XYZ file of C-alpha atoms in Angstrom:
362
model
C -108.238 23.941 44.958
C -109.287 19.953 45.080
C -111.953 20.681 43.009
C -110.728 22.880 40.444
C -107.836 19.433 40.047
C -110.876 17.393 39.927
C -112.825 19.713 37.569
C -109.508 18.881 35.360
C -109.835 15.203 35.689
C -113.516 15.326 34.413
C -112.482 17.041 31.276
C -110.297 14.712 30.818
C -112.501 11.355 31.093
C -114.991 13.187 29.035
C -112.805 12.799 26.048
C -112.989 9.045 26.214
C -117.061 8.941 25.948
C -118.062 6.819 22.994
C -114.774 5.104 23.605
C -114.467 2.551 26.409
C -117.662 1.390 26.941
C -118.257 -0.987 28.808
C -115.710 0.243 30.888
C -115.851 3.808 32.782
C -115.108 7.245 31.539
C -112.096 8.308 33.925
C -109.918 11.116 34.240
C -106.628 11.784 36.304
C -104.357 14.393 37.285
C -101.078 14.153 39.634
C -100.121 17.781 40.987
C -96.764 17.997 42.848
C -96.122 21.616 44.677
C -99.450 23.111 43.432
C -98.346 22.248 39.934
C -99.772 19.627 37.168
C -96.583 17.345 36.210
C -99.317 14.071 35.127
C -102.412 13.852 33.023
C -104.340 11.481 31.714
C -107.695 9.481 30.690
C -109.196 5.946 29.581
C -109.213 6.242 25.661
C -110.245 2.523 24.973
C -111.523 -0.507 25.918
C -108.875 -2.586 26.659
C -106.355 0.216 27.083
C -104.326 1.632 29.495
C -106.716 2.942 32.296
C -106.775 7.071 33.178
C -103.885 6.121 36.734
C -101.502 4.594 34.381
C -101.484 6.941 31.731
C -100.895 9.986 34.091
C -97.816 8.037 34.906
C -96.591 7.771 31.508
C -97.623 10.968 30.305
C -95.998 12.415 34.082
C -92.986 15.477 33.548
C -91.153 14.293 36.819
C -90.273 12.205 39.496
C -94.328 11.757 40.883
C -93.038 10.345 43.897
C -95.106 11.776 47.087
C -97.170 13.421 44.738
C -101.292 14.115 45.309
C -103.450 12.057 42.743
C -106.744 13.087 41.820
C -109.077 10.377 39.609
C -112.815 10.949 39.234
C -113.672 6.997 39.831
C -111.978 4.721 42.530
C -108.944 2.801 41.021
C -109.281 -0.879 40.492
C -107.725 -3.132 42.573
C -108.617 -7.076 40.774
C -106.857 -8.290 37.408
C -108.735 -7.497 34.259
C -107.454 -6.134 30.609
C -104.575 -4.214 32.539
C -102.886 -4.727 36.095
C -105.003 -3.079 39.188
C -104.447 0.424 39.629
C -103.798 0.798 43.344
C -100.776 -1.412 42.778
C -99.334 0.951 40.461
C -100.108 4.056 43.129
C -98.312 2.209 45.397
C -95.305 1.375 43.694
C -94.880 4.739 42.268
C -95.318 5.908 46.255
C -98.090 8.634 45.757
C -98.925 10.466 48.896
C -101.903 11.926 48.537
C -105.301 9.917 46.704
C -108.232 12.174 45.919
C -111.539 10.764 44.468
C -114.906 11.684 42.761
C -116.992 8.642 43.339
C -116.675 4.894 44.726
C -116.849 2.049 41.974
C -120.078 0.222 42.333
C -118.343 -2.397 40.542
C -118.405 -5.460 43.239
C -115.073 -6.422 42.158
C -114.125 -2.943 43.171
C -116.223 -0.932 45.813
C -114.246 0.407 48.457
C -111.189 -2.226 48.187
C -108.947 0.230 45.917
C -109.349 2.518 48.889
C -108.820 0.178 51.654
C -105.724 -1.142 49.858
C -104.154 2.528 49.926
C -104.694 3.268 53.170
C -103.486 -0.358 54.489
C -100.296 1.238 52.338
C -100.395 4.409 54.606
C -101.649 6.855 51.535
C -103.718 9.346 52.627
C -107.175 8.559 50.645
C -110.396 11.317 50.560
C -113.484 10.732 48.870
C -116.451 12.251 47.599
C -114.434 15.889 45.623
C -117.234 16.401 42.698
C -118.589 13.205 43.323
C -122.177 14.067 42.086
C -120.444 15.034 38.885
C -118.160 12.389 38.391
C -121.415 10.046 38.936
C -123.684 11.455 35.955
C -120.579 11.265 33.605
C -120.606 7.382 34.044
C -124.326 7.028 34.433
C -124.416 4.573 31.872
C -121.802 1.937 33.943
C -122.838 2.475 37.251
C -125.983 0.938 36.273
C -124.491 -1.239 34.216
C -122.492 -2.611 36.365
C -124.411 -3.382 39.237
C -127.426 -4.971 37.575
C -125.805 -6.373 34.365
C -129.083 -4.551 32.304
C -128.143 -1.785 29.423
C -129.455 1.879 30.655
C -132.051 2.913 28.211
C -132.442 6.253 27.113
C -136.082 6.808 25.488
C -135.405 10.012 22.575
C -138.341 11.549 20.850
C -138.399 14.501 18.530
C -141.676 15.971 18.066
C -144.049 19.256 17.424
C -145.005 21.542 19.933
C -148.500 20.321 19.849
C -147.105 16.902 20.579
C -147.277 15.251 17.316
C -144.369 12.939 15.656
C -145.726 13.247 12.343
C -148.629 14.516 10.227
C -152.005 12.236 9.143
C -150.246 11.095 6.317
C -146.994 9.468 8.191
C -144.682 12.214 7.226
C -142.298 12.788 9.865
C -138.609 14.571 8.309
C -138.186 16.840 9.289
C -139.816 17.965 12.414
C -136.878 18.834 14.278
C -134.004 21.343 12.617
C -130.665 20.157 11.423
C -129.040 20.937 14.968
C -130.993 18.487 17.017
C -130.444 15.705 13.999
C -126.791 16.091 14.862
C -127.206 15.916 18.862
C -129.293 12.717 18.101
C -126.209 11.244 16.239
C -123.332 12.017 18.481
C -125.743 10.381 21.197
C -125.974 7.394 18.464
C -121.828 7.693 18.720
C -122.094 7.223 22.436
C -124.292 4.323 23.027
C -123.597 0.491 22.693
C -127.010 -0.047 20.886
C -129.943 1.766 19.292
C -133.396 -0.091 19.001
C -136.513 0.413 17.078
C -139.823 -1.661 16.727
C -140.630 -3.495 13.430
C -143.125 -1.066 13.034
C -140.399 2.116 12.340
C -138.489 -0.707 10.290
C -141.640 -1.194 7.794
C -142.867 2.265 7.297
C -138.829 4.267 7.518
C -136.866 1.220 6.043
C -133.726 3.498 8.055
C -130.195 2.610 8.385
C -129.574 3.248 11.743
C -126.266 4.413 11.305
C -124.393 7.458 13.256
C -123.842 10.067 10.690
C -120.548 11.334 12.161
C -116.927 11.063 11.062
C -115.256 8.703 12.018
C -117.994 7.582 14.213
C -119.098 4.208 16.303
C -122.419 2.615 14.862
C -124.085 1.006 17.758
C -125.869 -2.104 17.520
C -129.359 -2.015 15.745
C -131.647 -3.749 18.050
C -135.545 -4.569 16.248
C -137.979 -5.374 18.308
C -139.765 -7.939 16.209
C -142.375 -10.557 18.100
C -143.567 -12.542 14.863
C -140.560 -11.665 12.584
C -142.743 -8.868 10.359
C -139.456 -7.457 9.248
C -139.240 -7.346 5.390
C -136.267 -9.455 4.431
C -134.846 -6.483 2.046
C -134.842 -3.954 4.857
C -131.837 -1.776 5.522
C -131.034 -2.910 8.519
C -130.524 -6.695 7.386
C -128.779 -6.349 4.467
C -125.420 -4.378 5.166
C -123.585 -5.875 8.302
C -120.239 -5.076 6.901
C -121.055 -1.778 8.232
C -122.623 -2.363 11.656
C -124.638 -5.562 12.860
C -128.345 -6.185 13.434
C -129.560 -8.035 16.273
C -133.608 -9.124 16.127
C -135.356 -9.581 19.390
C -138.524 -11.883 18.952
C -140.691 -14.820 20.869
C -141.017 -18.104 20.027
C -144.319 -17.449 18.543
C -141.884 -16.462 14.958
C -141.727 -17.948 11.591
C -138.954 -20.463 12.787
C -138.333 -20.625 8.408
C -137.967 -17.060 8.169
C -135.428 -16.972 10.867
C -133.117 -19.131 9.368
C -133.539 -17.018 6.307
C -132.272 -13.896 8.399
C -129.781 -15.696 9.915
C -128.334 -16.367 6.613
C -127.336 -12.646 6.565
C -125.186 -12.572 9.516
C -128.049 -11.435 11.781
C -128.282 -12.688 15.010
C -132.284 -13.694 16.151
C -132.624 -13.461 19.454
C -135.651 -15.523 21.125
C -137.136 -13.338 24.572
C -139.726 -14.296 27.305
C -143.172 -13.617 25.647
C -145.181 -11.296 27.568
C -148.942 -11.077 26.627
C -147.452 -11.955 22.984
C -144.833 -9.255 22.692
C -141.192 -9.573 23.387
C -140.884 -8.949 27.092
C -138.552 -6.334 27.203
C -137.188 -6.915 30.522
C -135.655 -10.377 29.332
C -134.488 -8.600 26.493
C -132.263 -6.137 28.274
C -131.113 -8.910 30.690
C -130.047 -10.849 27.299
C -128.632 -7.870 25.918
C -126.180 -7.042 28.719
C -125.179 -10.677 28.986
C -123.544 -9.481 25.312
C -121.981 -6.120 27.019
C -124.454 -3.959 25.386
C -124.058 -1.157 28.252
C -126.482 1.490 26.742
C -129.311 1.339 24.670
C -131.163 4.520 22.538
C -134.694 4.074 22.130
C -135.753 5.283 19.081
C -139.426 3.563 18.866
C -142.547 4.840 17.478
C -145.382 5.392 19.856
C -146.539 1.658 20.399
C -142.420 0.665 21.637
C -142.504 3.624 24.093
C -145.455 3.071 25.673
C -144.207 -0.559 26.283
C -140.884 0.391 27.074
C -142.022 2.741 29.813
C -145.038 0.445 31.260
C -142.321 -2.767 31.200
C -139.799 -0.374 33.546
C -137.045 -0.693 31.218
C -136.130 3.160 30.299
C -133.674 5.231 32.510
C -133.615 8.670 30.955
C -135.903 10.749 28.551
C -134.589 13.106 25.875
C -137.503 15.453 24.049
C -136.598 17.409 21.024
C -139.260 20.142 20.841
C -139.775 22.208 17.544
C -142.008 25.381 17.568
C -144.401 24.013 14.960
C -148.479 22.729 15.369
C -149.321 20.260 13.191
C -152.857 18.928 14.302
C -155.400 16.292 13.230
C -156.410 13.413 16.185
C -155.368 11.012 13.472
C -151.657 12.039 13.491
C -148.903 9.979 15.564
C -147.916 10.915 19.593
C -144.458 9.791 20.784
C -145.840 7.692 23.109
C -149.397 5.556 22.634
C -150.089 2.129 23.664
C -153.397 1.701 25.947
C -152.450 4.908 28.088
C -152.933 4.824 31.781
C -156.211 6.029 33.502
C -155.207 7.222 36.870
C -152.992 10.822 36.403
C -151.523 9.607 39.942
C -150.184 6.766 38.059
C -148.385 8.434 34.831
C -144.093 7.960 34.320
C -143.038 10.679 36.292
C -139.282 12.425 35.580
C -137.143 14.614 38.340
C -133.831 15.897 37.376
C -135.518 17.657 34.473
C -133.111 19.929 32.343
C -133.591 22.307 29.433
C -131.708 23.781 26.711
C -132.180 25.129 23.399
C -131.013 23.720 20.171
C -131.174 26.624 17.268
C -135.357 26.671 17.124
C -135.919 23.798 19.127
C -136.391 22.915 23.131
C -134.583 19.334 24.282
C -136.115 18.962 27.605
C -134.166 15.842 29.755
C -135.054 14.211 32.898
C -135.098 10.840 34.514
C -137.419 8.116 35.368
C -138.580 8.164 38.566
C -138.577 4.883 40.371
């Protein structure tokens, strides 16, 4: 019975992904006599959080009511008023939750401050569940760094493009469109100069009514062509470039001139260190990042620790020749006890094509 309240409150939060972030996903769900009289969910930043809106949105009197939220309710000032005072003052009974906020502000005070109040508090209904939904902030927002998602599409012979650099489309139409409502979902997608100079892409999320993250370019000497997309329209969504002092200081002010922000990292062997980048870029609440590098930006990305999660689009095609592009190159490693291992690994298919996820094991 718990669960299948909890199972509710999860639905619910998952209609506020590519909504609140930085903040949490959270649902809620007050039942009163084995019946549902309060629902309700985080649909902003800034907004009313999941407790409070079950309040509003409650049919009756929720005094000694059960509450069920999948993330522990805040208890410090932020945007809105803590949530445990609210379950308090409204004199719920019962408190069931998914998962413990690893927020320091948070951990384990909302639930001491309900049961100094005499509520009954359990923990842990669904709470493996409730913890992959928010993924994204429990790293987040216990090491300040975005979580990094590394997505490559390629052939089933392993291949992101042919000999001559043609690479659309590999993958059908249906794993395009995952790829985008991922892009709706993140805080930031970043590319190397590399993909900038031979694609020239937007980086735009092709949905309705969708949220363009941040385009992040990964640029140590400033390369980038001045005319490129991804400079010149940030009306639409902005452009941050991540270089090293070792950059045309001139040609910086030139892209500054469009609204870009430059952003000068740690060198590292003469290449943006990547691990000062994603410090820098969650000092600007950048919570996620998509990874959407060519072979040379993976490879780096993976050896310098920084990605979380891997997402393979697979499409049942061979396209040969040694000469034609891998997803991930670099100088390889030499020691097969030593290659980026993943665990959780998860499969599904996409019309013709395989995704195949799984995370990075530390």
């Amino acid at each position: 019975m718990h669960e299948n309240y909890m199972k509710l409150a999860l639905e619910l939060a998952e209609k506020g992904r590519g909504k609140v972030s930085p903040n949490p996903m959270v649902g809620a769900v007050i039942v009163k006599e084995n019946k549902v009289i309060g629902k309700g969910y985080h649909k902003g930043y800034g907004e009313a959080h999941a407790e409070a809106k079950a309040f509003e949105n409650a049919i009756e009197d929720v005094e000694g009511a059960t509450l069920y939220v999948t993330l522990e309710p805040c208890s410090h000032y932020g945007k809105t008023p803590p949530c445990v005072d609210k379950i308090i003052d409204k004199k719920i009974k019962r408190v069931f939750i998914g998962s413990l906020d690893p927020n320091p502000l948070v951990s384990g005070k909302g639930v001491q401050k309900l049961i100094d109040a005499g509520i009954e508090v359990t923990t842990g209904i669904l709470e493996k569940q409730c913890r992959e939904l928010n993924e994204v902030f429990m790293k987040y927002i216990v090491e300040k760094k975005p979580f990094a998602i590394m997505k490559t599409a390629m052939s089933l012979d392993g291949k992101i493009a042919t000999k001559t650099d043609e690479s659309k489309w590999i993958t059908g139409l249906g794993s395009r469109k995952n790829v985008h409502r991922l892009r709706n979902e993140v805080a930031g997608i970043m590319v190397g100069v590399n993909t900038v100079i031979a694609d020239n892409p937007e980086l735009t999320c092709r949905i309705e009514n969708g949220n363009n993250p941040i385009r992040i370019i990964v640029d140590s000497k400033l390369r980038i062509p001045i005319d490129s997309k991804v400079l010149n329209n940030q009306c639409i969504v902005k452009t941050i470039i991540a270089t090293t002092d070792q950059a045309d200081m001139l040609k910086k002010i030139e892209i500054e001139k469009k609204g870009v922000k430059v952003l000068i990292t740690k060198s590292l062997d003469g290449r943006v260190d990547l691990q000062d980048l994603m410090s820098k870029l969650g000092q600007k609440n950048i919570d996620s990042i998509l990874l959407e590098g060519g072979g040379t930006l993976n490879y780096s990305a993976l050896e310098q620790g920084i990605v979380d999660k891997v997402q393979v689009y697979i499409a049942p095609k061979i396209i040969g020749g040694e000469k034609s592009k891998t997803p991930v190159e670099g100088s390889g490693i030499e020691d097969l006890t030593k290659a980026f291992q993943l665990h959780r690994i998860s499969y599904k298919t996409i019309d013709e094509d395989i995704l195949i996820e799984g995370y990075i094991r530390r």
